[in-house]
Coordinates of C-alpha atoms and ligand atoms in Angstrom, one line a residue:
X188 CA 15.5 -2.8 29.0
X189 CA 12.4 -1.1 29.4
X190 CA 8.9 -2.3 29.5
X191 CA 7.1 -1.1 26.7
X192 CA 3.3 -1.8 25.7
X193 CA 2.7 -2.3 22.2
X194 CA -1.0 -1.7 21.0
X195 CA -0.9 -2.9 17.8
X196 CA -0.5 -7.1 17.1
X197 CA -1.1 -6.6 13.0
X198 CA 1.1 -6.6 10.9
X199 CA 3.4 -4.2 11.8
X200 CA 2.5 -4.3 16.3
X201 CA 3.7 -8.2 15.1
X202 CA 6.9 -7.8 13.7
X203 CA 7.6 -4.6 16.1
X204 CA 7.0 -7.2 18.7
X205 CA 9.9 -9.3 16.9
X206 CA 12.3 -6.8 16.3
X207 CA 12.0 -4.6 20.5
X208 CA 12.1 -8.5 22.4
X209 CA 14.9 -9.6 20.2
X210 CA 16.9 -5.9 21.6
X211 CA 15.8 -7.7 24.9
X212 CA 12.8 -5.1 26.5
X213 CA 10.3 -6.9 28.1
X214 CA 7.1 -6.3 25.4
X215 CA 3.3 -6.7 25.5
X216 CA 1.3 -6.7 22.7
X217 CA -2.8 -5.4 23.0
X218 CA -4.9 -6.8 19.6
X219 CA -9.1 -5.4 20.1
X220 CA -10.1 -9.0 18.1
X221 CA -9.7 -12.1 18.4
X222 CA -6.1 -14.1 18.4
X223 CA -5.9 -15.2 14.2
X224 CA -4.3 -17.9 14.6
X225 CA -7.3 -19.8 16.7
X226 CA -10.5 -17.8 14.5
X227 CA -10.7 -16.7 11.9
X228 CA -10.5 -12.9 12.0
X229 CA -10.0 -12.0 8.2
X230 CA -13.2 -13.8 7.4
X231 CA -14.4 -11.4 4.5
X232 CA -11.5 -9.7 4.0
X233 CA -8.8 -12.2 2.6
X234 CA -7.0 -9.5 0.9
X235 CA -3.2 -10.4 -0.5
X236 CA -1.2 -7.9 0.2
X237 CA 2.6 -7.4 -1.6
X238 CA 5.5 -7.1 0.1
X239 CA 8.6 -5.7 -1.4
X240 CA 12.4 -4.6 -1.0
X241 CA 12.0 -2.9 2.0
X242 CA 10.0 -5.2 3.9
X243 CA 12.0 -8.0 3.3
X244 CA 15.1 -5.8 4.2
X245 CA 13.5 -5.1 7.4
X246 CA 12.1 -8.5 7.6
X247 CA 15.9 -10.2 7.2
X248 CA 17.0 -6.9 10.5
X249 CA 14.4 -8.9 12.8
X250 CA 15.5 -12.8 11.4
X251 CA 12.0 -13.1 9.2
X252 CA 12.2 -12.9 5.6
X253 CA 13.0 -16.6 5.6
X254 CA 9.7 -18.3 7.6
X255 CA 7.1 -15.3 5.8
X256 CA 9.6 -17.1 2.0
X257 CA 7.5 -20.3 2.3
X258 CA 3.7 -18.2 2.4
X259 CA 4.5 -16.0 -0.2
X260 CA 4.0 -16.0 -4.4
X261 CA 6.7 -13.7 -6.3
X262 CA 4.7 -11.2 -8.7
X263 CA 7.4 -10.4 -11.7
X264 CA 4.7 -8.9 -13.8
X265 CA 1.8 -6.4 -14.7
X266 CA -0.8 -8.5 -16.6
X267 CA -3.4 -5.6 -17.9
X268 CA -6.9 -6.5 -18.9
X269 CA -8.7 -4.7 -22.0
X270 CA -11.9 -4.4 -22.6
X271 CA -12.1 -6.9 -24.9
X272 CA -9.8 -9.6 -23.4
X273 CA -6.2 -8.5 -24.5
X274 CA -3.4 -9.3 -22.3
X275 CA -0.5 -6.4 -22.1
X276 CA 2.7 -7.7 -20.2
X277 CA 4.6 -5.5 -18.4
X278 CA 8.2 -6.8 -16.6
X279 CA 8.5 -4.9 -13.3
X280 CA 12.0 -4.8 -14.0
X281 CA 14.4 -6.0 -16.2
X282 CA 16.3 -7.6 -14.5
X283 CA 12.8 -9.6 -13.8
X284 CA 13.2 -9.0 -10.4
X285 CA 9.6 -10.1 -8.7
X286 CA 7.4 -8.2 -5.2
X287 CA 6.0 -10.7 -3.3
X288 CA 2.3 -11.5 -3.0
X289 CA 0.9 -12.5 0.6
X290 CA -1.5 -13.5 2.6
X291 CA -2.9 -10.7 5.1
X292 CA -4.0 -13.5 7.5
X293 CA -0.8 -15.7 7.1
X294 CA 1.3 -13.0 7.8
X295 CA -0.3 -12.6 10.2
X296 CA 0.1 -15.0 11.8
X297 CA 3.0 -15.8 11.0
X298 CA 4.8 -13.3 13.0
X299 CA 2.8 -13.3 16.6
X300 CA 3.5 -16.9 16.2
X301 CA 7.4 -16.1 16.4
X302 CA 6.9 -12.8 19.1
X303 CA 5.6 -16.1 20.6
X304 CA 8.5 -17.6 20.8
X305 CA 10.3 -15.3 23.0
X306 CA 10.3 -15.3 26.9
X307 CA 9.7 -11.9 27.0
X308 CA 7.3 -11.1 24.5
X309 CA 3.0 -11.2 25.7
X310 CA 0.1 -10.9 23.1
X311 CA -3.1 -10.5 25.2
X312 CA -6.2 -10.5 22.6
X313 CA -10.1 -8.6 22.9
X314 CA -8.1 -6.3 24.6
X315 CA -8.7 -2.4 23.2
X316 CA -7.6 0.7 24.2
X317 CA -9.4 3.1 24.9
X318 CA -7.2 5.8 26.7
X319 CA -3.8 6.6 27.2
X320 CA -1.9 8.6 29.7
X321 CA 0.2 9.9 27.2
X322 CA 2.3 11.4 30.5
X323 CA 2.6 8.1 32.1
X324 CA 2.8 5.6 28.9
X325 CA 0.2 4.3 30.8
X326 CA -2.9 2.9 29.3
X327 CA -6.2 1.8 29.4
X328 CA -7.6 -1.9 28.8
X329 CA -10.9 -2.8 27.4
X330 CA -11.9 -6.6 27.5
X331 CA -14.5 -7.3 25.0
X332 CA -15.4 -10.3 26.5
X333 CA -15.6 -10.0 30.1
X334 CA -16.5 -6.3 29.7
X335 CA -13.6 -5.2 32.3
X336 CA -10.9 -2.3 31.9
X337 CA -7.8 -2.5 33.2
X338 CA -4.3 0.2 33.7
X339 CA -0.7 -1.0 31.8
X340 CA 1.7 1.3 33.3
X341 CA 4.7 1.3 30.3
X342 CA 7.3 2.4 30.4
X343 CA 7.1 3.4 26.7
X344 CA 3.7 2.6 24.5
X345 CA 3.3 2.0 20.7
X346 CA 0.7 2.2 18.6
X347 CA 0.2 0.3 16.2
X348 CA -3.6 0.0 15.9
X349 CA -3.3 1.3 12.0
X350 CA -5.7 3.6 10.9
X351 CA -8.7 4.2 13.9
X352 CA -5.3 4.8 16.6
X353 CA -6.7 5.4 19.7
X354 CA -3.6 6.0 21.1
X355 CA -3.6 8.4 18.4
X356 CA -6.4 9.7 18.9
X357 CA -5.5 10.8 22.7
X358 CA -2.5 12.8 21.7
X359 CA -4.8 14.4 19.4
X360 CA -5.9 16.1 22.9
X361 CA -2.4 17.5 22.1
X362 CA -0.6 20.3 19.9
X363 CA -1.0 17.6 17.1
X364 CA -1.7 17.6 13.5
X365 CA -3.9 15.9 11.5
X366 CA -5.7 15.0 8.5
X367 CA -7.5 12.6 7.0
X368 CA -9.0 12.7 3.1
X369 CA -11.0 10.2 1.8
X370 CA -11.2 9.7 -2.3
X371 CA -13.5 9.9 -4.2
X372 CA -13.3 5.4 -5.1
X373 CA -14.1 3.0 -2.3
X374 CA -12.5 -0.3 -2.5
X375 CA -14.5 -4.7 -2.4
X376 CA -13.0 -7.4 -2.9
X377 CA -14.1 -10.2 -4.9
X378 CA -11.9 -14.0 -5.2
X379 CA -11.0 -15.6 -7.8
X380 CA -11.8 -19.3 -7.6
X381 CA -9.1 -21.5 -9.4
X382 CA -9.5 -24.0 -11.8
X383 CA -11.2 -27.9 -10.8
X384 CA -7.5 -29.2 -10.4
X385 CA -6.2 -25.8 -8.7
X386 CA -4.3 -24.7 -11.3
X387 CA -4.7 -21.0 -11.5
X388 CA -7.3 -19.5 -14.5
X389 CA -4.9 -16.5 -14.4
X390 CA -1.2 -15.9 -14.7
X391 CA -0.5 -15.9 -11.4
X392 CA 3.9 -14.5 -11.7
X393 CA 1.4 -11.1 -13.1
X394 CA -0.2 -8.3 -10.9
X395 CA -3.2 -8.8 -13.3
X396 CA -5.1 -4.5 -13.6
X397 CA -8.2 -3.5 -15.4
X398 CA -7.7 0.0 -16.2
X399 CA -10.6 1.9 -16.6
X400 CA -10.2 5.0 -16.4
X401 CA -13.3 5.9 -13.8
X402 CA -12.5 2.1 -12.0
X403 CA -9.8 -0.6 -11.7
X404 CA -9.8 -4.2 -10.8
X405 CA -6.5 -5.7 -9.8
X406 CA -6.1 -9.4 -8.8
X407 CA -3.6 -10.5 -7.0
X408 CA -2.7 -14.3 -6.6
X409 CA -2.9 -17.3 -3.7
X410 CA -1.4 -19.4 -2.9
X411 CA -4.3 -22.1 -3.6
X412 CA -4.3 -21.4 -7.1
X413 CA -7.1 -18.8 -6.5
X414 CA -7.3 -14.7 -6.5
X415 CA -8.2 -11.8 -4.3
X416 CA -9.5 -9.4 -7.0
X417 CA -10.3 -5.9 -5.7
X418 CA -12.9 -3.4 -7.0
X419 CA -11.7 0.1 -6.9
X420 CA -15.4 2.1 -8.5
X421 CA -16.3 5.7 -7.1
X422 CA -17.7 6.0 -3.9
X423 CA -20.7 8.2 -5.8
X424 CA -21.0 8.0 -9.5
X425 CA -19.3 11.2 -11.6
X426 CA -20.5 13.5 -14.6
X427 CA -18.3 13.3 -16.3
X428 CA -17.7 16.0 -19.2
X429 CA -16.4 14.8 -22.2
X430 CA -14.8 18.3 -23.3
X431 CA -13.0 18.7 -20.1
X432 CA -10.6 16.0 -20.2
X433 CA -10.0 12.9 -18.1
X434 CA -9.7 15.1 -14.9
X435 CA -12.8 16.7 -15.2
X436 CA -14.3 14.6 -12.7
X437 CA -17.9 17.0 -11.5
X438 CA -20.6 15.2 -9.2
X439 CA -24.2 15.1 -10.7
X440 CA -25.7 18.6 -9.5
X441 CA -22.6 20.4 -9.9
X442 CA -22.9 23.7 -12.3
X443 CA -19.9 22.0 -15.6
X444 CA -21.7 19.2 -15.8
X445 CA -24.7 21.4 -16.7
X446 CA -21.8 22.5 -20.0
X447 CA -21.7 21.4 -23.7
X448 CA -23.4 18.6 -25.1
X449 CA -24.3 17.1 -21.7
X450 CA -21.7 15.0 -19.1
X451 CA -21.5 11.3 -19.6
X452 CA -22.7 9.9 -16.0
X453 CA -19.5 7.1 -14.5
X454 CA -21.9 4.9 -11.5
X455 CA -20.8 4.0 -9.0
X456 CA -21.2 1.9 -5.7
X457 CA -25.0 4.5 -4.8
X458 CA -26.1 3.5 -9.3
X459 CA -24.6 -0.1 -8.1
X460 CA -27.1 -2.5 -6.2
X461 CA -29.2 -4.0 -7.9
X462 CA -28.5 -7.7 -10.3
X463 CA -29.3 -5.8 -12.5
X464 CA -27.5 -2.9 -12.2
X465 CA -24.3 -4.8 -11.1
X466 CA -24.7 -7.7 -13.9
X467 CA -25.1 -4.0 -16.8
X468 CA -21.8 -3.3 -14.8
X469 CA -20.1 -5.7 -15.0
X470 CA -21.1 -7.1 -18.4
X471 CA -20.2 -3.4 -19.8
X472 CA -16.4 -2.6 -18.0
X473 CA -15.1 -6.1 -16.8
X474 CA -16.7 -9.6 -19.6
X475 CA -13.8 -10.4 -18.9
X476 CA -13.4 -11.4 -15.1
X477 CA -17.0 -12.2 -15.3
X478 CA -16.1 -15.6 -17.3
X479 CA -13.5 -16.3 -15.7
X480 CA -15.4 -16.0 -12.2
X481 CA -18.6 -16.7 -12.4
X482 CA -20.2 -15.8 -9.3
X483 CA -19.1 -12.5 -10.3
X484 CA -22.4 -10.5 -9.2
X485 CA -23.5 -13.0 -6.3
X486 CA -20.0 -11.5 -4.3
X487 CA -20.3 -8.1 -4.8
X488 CA -23.6 -8.2 -4.0
X489 CA -22.5 -9.5 -1.5
X490 CA -18.7 -8.2 -0.4
X491 CA -18.8 -5.3 2.1
X492 CA -17.9 -2.4 0.5
X493 CA -14.4 -0.1 1.6
X494 CA -13.0 3.0 1.7
X495 CA -9.6 5.2 1.4
X496 CA -8.1 7.4 2.7
X497 CA -4.4 8.7 3.9
X498 CA -4.1 10.2 6.5
X499 CA -1.3 12.8 7.9
X500 CA -0.6 13.6 11.4
X501 CA 2.5 14.3 13.4
X502 CA 4.6 14.6 15.6
X503 CA 4.3 10.3 15.5
X504 CA 5.8 10.9 19.1
X505 CA 5.3 12.3 22.5
X506 CA 9.0 12.7 24.4
X507 CA 10.5 9.6 25.2
X508 CA 7.2 8.3 26.6
X509 CA 4.8 7.1 23.1
X510 CA 4.9 6.5 18.8
X511 CA 2.9 6.0 16.3
X512 CA 3.7 3.6 13.8
X513 CA 2.6 2.5 11.1
X514 CA -0.9 2.9 9.8
X515 CA -1.3 4.3 12.9
X516 CA 1.5 6.8 11.6
X517 CA 0.5 6.8 8.1
X518 CA -2.8 5.6 7.0
X519 CA -1.9 6.0 2.5
X520 CA -4.0 4.2 -0.4
X521 CA -2.9 1.0 -1.3
X522 CA -2.2 1.2 -5.4
X523 CA 1.8 1.3 -4.5
X524 CA 1.7 -2.0 -2.4
X525 CA 3.4 -0.2 0.5
X526 CA 1.6 0.4 3.4
X527 CA 2.8 -2.0 5.6
X528 CA 6.2 -2.1 2.8
X529 CA 6.3 1.9 4.9
X530 CA 5.8 0.3 8.4
X531 CA 8.1 -2.4 8.2
X532 CA 10.6 0.2 7.1
X533 CA 9.8 2.0 10.4
X534 CA 10.0 -0.6 12.1
X535 CA 13.6 -1.1 11.2
X536 CA 14.8 2.1 11.3
X537 CA 14.0 2.4 14.7
X538 CA 16.0 -0.3 15.2
X539 CA 18.6 0.6 13.6
X540 CA 18.7 4.0 15.1
X541 CA 18.4 2.1 18.6
X542 CA 21.5 0.7 17.6
X543 CA 23.2 4.2 16.8
X544 CA 21.8 5.9 20.0
X545 CA 21.4 2.7 21.9
X546 CA 18.0 1.3 24.1
X547 CA 18.8 3.7 27.2
X548 CA 18.5 6.8 24.9
X549 CA 14.9 6.7 23.7
X550 CA 14.8 10.5 23.6
X551 CA 17.0 11.5 21.8
X552 CA 16.0 8.3 18.7
X553 CA 12.2 8.7 19.3
X554 CA 13.1 12.2 18.4
X555 CA 15.1 11.4 15.2
X556 CA 12.6 8.4 14.0
X557 CA 10.2 11.4 14.1
X558 CA 12.4 12.9 12.1
X559 CA 13.7 10.1 9.1
X560 CA 9.8 8.8 8.9
X561 CA 7.2 12.0 9.0
X562 CA 8.5 12.7 5.2
X563 CA 9.1 10.5 4.9
X564 CA 5.3 8.8 4.9
X565 CA 4.2 12.4 3.0
X566 CA 5.9 11.0 0.2
X567 CA 4.3 7.4 0.5
X568 CA 0.6 9.3 0.9
X569 CA 1.4 11.4 -2.3
X570 CA 3.3 8.2 -4.1
X571 CA 0.7 6.5 -4.1
X572 CA -1.4 8.9 -4.7
X573 CA 0.4 9.1 -8.3
X574 CA 0.0 5.6 -8.8
X575 CA -2.9 5.0 -8.8
X576 CA -3.5 7.1 -11.7
X577 CA -1.2 5.8 -13.0
X578 CA -2.5 2.2 -12.2
X579 CA -6.3 3.5 -13.9
X580 CA -5.9 5.9 -16.1
X581 CA -2.3 5.8 -18.2
X582 CA -1.7 1.5 -17.8
X583 CA -4.1 1.3 -21.1
X584 CA -2.2 5.1 -22.8
X585 CA 0.1 4.1 -24.9
X586 CA 2.5 7.2 -24.7
X587 CA 2.6 5.6 -21.5
X588 CA 4.0 1.7 -22.1
X589 CA 6.0 4.2 -24.8
X590 CA 8.0 5.8 -21.9
X591 CA 7.8 2.4 -19.7
X592 CA 10.0 0.9 -22.6
X593 CA 12.4 4.0 -23.2
X594 CA 13.7 4.3 -19.3
X595 CA 13.3 -0.1 -19.7
X596 CA 16.0 1.0 -22.5
X597 CA 17.9 3.4 -20.5
X598 CA 17.9 1.5 -17.2
X599 CA 19.4 -1.6 -19.2
X600 CA 22.1 0.5 -20.9
X601 CA 22.4 3.3 -17.9
X602 CA 21.8 0.9 -14.0
X603 CA 24.1 4.3 -12.5
X604 CA 22.2 7.0 -13.8
X605 CA 18.5 6.4 -14.7
X606 CA 16.3 4.3 -11.9
X607 CA 12.4 4.1 -12.5
X608 CA 10.6 5.6 -9.9
X609 CA 8.8 2.4 -9.3
X610 CA 12.3 -0.2 -8.9
X611 CA 13.7 3.4 -6.7
X612 CA 10.2 1.7 -4.5
X613 CA 9.4 -1.3 -4.8
X614 CA 13.6 -2.8 -5.5
X615 CA 15.9 -0.5 -3.4
X616 CA 15.8 1.4 0.3
X617 CA 16.1 4.7 -1.4
X618 CA 13.8 7.4 1.5
X619 CA 10.0 7.5 -0.1
X620 CA 11.1 11.0 -0.5
X621 CA 13.9 10.7 -2.6
X622 CA 12.1 8.9 -4.8
X623 CA 8.9 10.7 -5.0
X624 CA 11.6 13.5 -6.1
X625 CA 14.3 11.6 -8.7
X626 CA 10.2 10.3 -10.5
X627 CA 9.4 13.8 -10.6
X628 CA 12.5 15.1 -12.3
X629 CA 11.8 11.8 -14.9
X630 CA 8.4 12.9 -15.6
X631 CA 9.7 16.6 -16.1
X632 CA 12.2 14.7 -18.6
X633 CA 10.1 11.9 -19.7
X634 CA 8.2 15.2 -21.2
X635 CA 10.5 16.3 -23.3
X636 CA 11.7 13.3 -24.8
X637 CA 8.0 12.2 -25.6
X638 CA 7.8 15.5 -27.5
X639 CA 10.2 14.5 -30.2
X640 CA 8.7 14.6 -32.9
X641 CA 8.8 10.6 -34.2
X642 CA 10.0 9.4 -31.4
X643 CA 6.9 7.0 -31.6
X644 CA 9.1 4.8 -34.5
X645 CA 12.6 5.8 -33.3
X646 CA 12.4 4.8 -29.2
X647 CA 15.1 2.7 -29.2
X648 CA 18.0 5.1 -31.4
X649 CA 20.8 6.5 -30.6
X650 CA 19.0 9.9 -30.5
X651 CA 17.1 9.6 -28.0
X652 CA 18.7 8.0 -25.2
X653 CA 21.1 11.3 -25.9
X654 CA 19.0 13.6 -25.4
X655 CA 17.1 11.5 -21.9
X656 CA 21.0 11.7 -20.7
X657 CA 21.6 15.2 -21.9
X658 CA 18.4 16.2 -19.5
X659 CA 19.4 14.2 -17.0
X660 CA 23.2 15.8 -16.3
X661 CA 21.2 18.4 -16.8
X662 CA 18.4 18.7 -14.7
X663 CA 20.5 17.6 -11.8
Ligands
LIG270 C1 -7.5 -2.8 0.0 C2 -5.7 -3.0 0.5 C3 -4.6 -3.0 -0.1 C4 -3.3 -2.9 0.8 N1 -2.3 -4.2 -0.2 C5 -1.2 -3.3 0.7 C6 0.3 -4.0 -0.4 O1 -0.2 -4.4 -1.3 N2 1.5 -3.7 -0.2 C7 1.2 -2.9 1.0 O2 2.5 -3.3 2.4 N3 0.0 -1.8 1.6 C8 -0.9 -3.0 1.9 N4 -1.8 -2.3 1.4 C9 -1.6 -1.4 3.0 C10 -1.5 -2.6 4.2 O3 -2.6 -3.3 5.0 C11 -1.6 -1.2 6.1 O4 -0.1 -0.6 5.5 C12 -1.5 -1.8 6.7 O5 -2.0 -2.7 7.0 C13 -0.9 -1.7 8.0 O6 -0.2 -2.4 8.9 P1 -0.5 -1.8 11.0 O7 -0.5 -2.8 12.1 O8 0.1 -1.1 10.6 O9 -2.1 -2.0 10.7 P2 -3.7 -2.7 10.9 O10 -2.8 -4.1 9.8 O11 -4.7 -2.3 10.5 O12 -3.6 -3.3 12.2 C14 -3.4 -3.1 13.4 C15 -4.0 -3.8 14.5 O13 -3.8 -3.3 15.7 C16 -6.1 -3.1 15.8 N5 -6.2 -2.6 16.6 C17 -6.3 -1.1 16.6 N6 -7.8 -0.2 17.1 C18 -7.7 -0.6 18.2 C19 -7.5 -0.6 19.7 N7 -8.5 0.6 20.0 N8 -6.5 -1.3 21.1 C20 -5.7 -2.0 20.3 N9 -5.7 -3.6 19.2 C21 -6.4 -2.0 18.4 C22 -6.2 -3.8 15.2 O14 -7.7 -5.0 15.3 C23 -5.2 -4.2 14.1 O15 -5.3 -5.8 14.5 C24 -3.1 -2.6 1.5 C25 -4.2 -1.7 1.9 C26 -6.0 -2.3 1.2 C27 -6.9 -1.0 2.1

C-alpha cells in the first residue's frame, strides 16, 4: 500500500481521499485554508452546485451517496424569466429526472468528515503547498499560521488543488502543455432571501434563468428556502453592431464599432459601478429579480466580482509519482454545472483503473488515467462554453424551444435512438467526448428538421419524426 499526499482538501480532494483510503492506502490531505467545519471559509462565496448523474455515480462508488443525499434539493426543470417577468418552465428530462442543488460548503464538510472517519486518512489544514519535487513525490508546505515550512515525502502526490494548482505549476517547469483562456464574462453572487416564514419565493425545484443575451442571471435553491443567484456580465462594456448579429461583439474603440448606423453599447462590470448605474442596470434587465431580492443593488456593490477561465493542460501525470485531478487538470466555465462532476468522475475512473490493474501498478494506472480523462476534460470544456450560449441566448429563442419540443418527442418515442445532448451529459455516464460528438450530429440533423416548411405547426407530425430519424440513420 502506498503513502499518498493529496494537495487540496476541496470537493475533489476530499472524495479522492475516501476512494484511496478505502483501498487501504495511507492518505495525507494538505489544505491551504482553515478547516471549513470549524471556520466559515466559504463566507461570501456561498455558491451552490449541481450534482448530476456522474457525480452520483462516483459518490455511490465511494459509498458516501447517502450522506450527500441528505443535503441536496432536487431540481427538475429550467424556469426562464423573460424581461416582462413571464415564466416558462422547461423540464430537464422527459422522465422527470432531477439534478441536485447542494451547498458547496456543506458538501465539502460532509466529505471531509467522511474521510476523517477512516484511520488511514489525516487532514492537515493551513498547509499551503509551495513546491513539489516531482521525481521524488516530495511536497513543501508552508503553514500559514506559524510560517513554518515542512518537506513531506510520499510515494505518490495528487494535485487536487484547483484552478491555481501549485502541483500543476511544478509540472509546468518540464515538458508540459498549458493554456488559460479568460472568457468575456465575470460573475458575482447574490443571495435571494426566502419569505419571512422560510418558504421559497420561487419554485425551488427549478433552476431559474434570466437569459439576456449579453447578461445572464441564474438562481439555484438552497435548503433554507433561499436561492443563490449568480449574475454573469461582461468584464468590460461592449459596443454591438446591430447588423452584425448576436455573435459580433466589438469592444469600445474597435474599428467595427464605427461602421453602420452606430453600435449599441452594452454595459459591463467596468461601467456598472455606482448605485445609480447598478439600479438602472437591474431595472432595465432584471426588473422582476429586484422585487424578489430587495437589496439586490447593495449586494452587487458589496459582493466580490470573480473571473472565469478555461484551463487545459497535459500530460496530467508525471511517471508513477504525480497526477492532477479535478480543476487542477481541467478548470472549465460553470455553465453545464459539470466541473465538480467531472472531477468526481476522474476519481471514479481512477478507482476503476486500480480495480483493473491493481494497486501496485501505478505506472500503468496513471498512464491510462491521463489518456482516458484528458480528452474528456477538453470535451467538457467545449460543452460548457456551448451551454453558455444556449443558456444566455437560446433558451429565450422560440426556435430553440421548438427544437427542445421535437427532441423531447423523439426521445419519448424512440428512447433507444435519440437521447438529447443535455441528457447525455447530465443523466448518463457517456464519456463527454462521445456526448459532444453526438451533440454536434444532433445539431446538423435538427438544423435540417427546423428548416422544413411549416415545422412550427407540424412539429408533432409523423413527417417531422420520419425526417429526423432518416437523417439520424443516414449520418452514422
Ligand atoms: C460560479 C460557479 C458555479 C459552479 N457550479 C458548478 C455546478 O453546478 N456543478 C459542478 O459540478 N461544478 C460547478 N462548478 C465547478 C466546481 O466549483 C469546480 O469544478 C470544483 O470546485 C472543483 O473542485 P476541486 O476540488 O478540483 O477544486 P477546488 O474546489 O478549487 O478545491 C481546491 C482546494 O485546494 C486548495 N488549495 C489550492 N491551492 C492549494 C495549495 N497550494 N496548497 C494546498 N491547498 C491548496 C483550495 O483551498 C481548495 O480547498 C462551479 C464553479 C463556479 C465558479
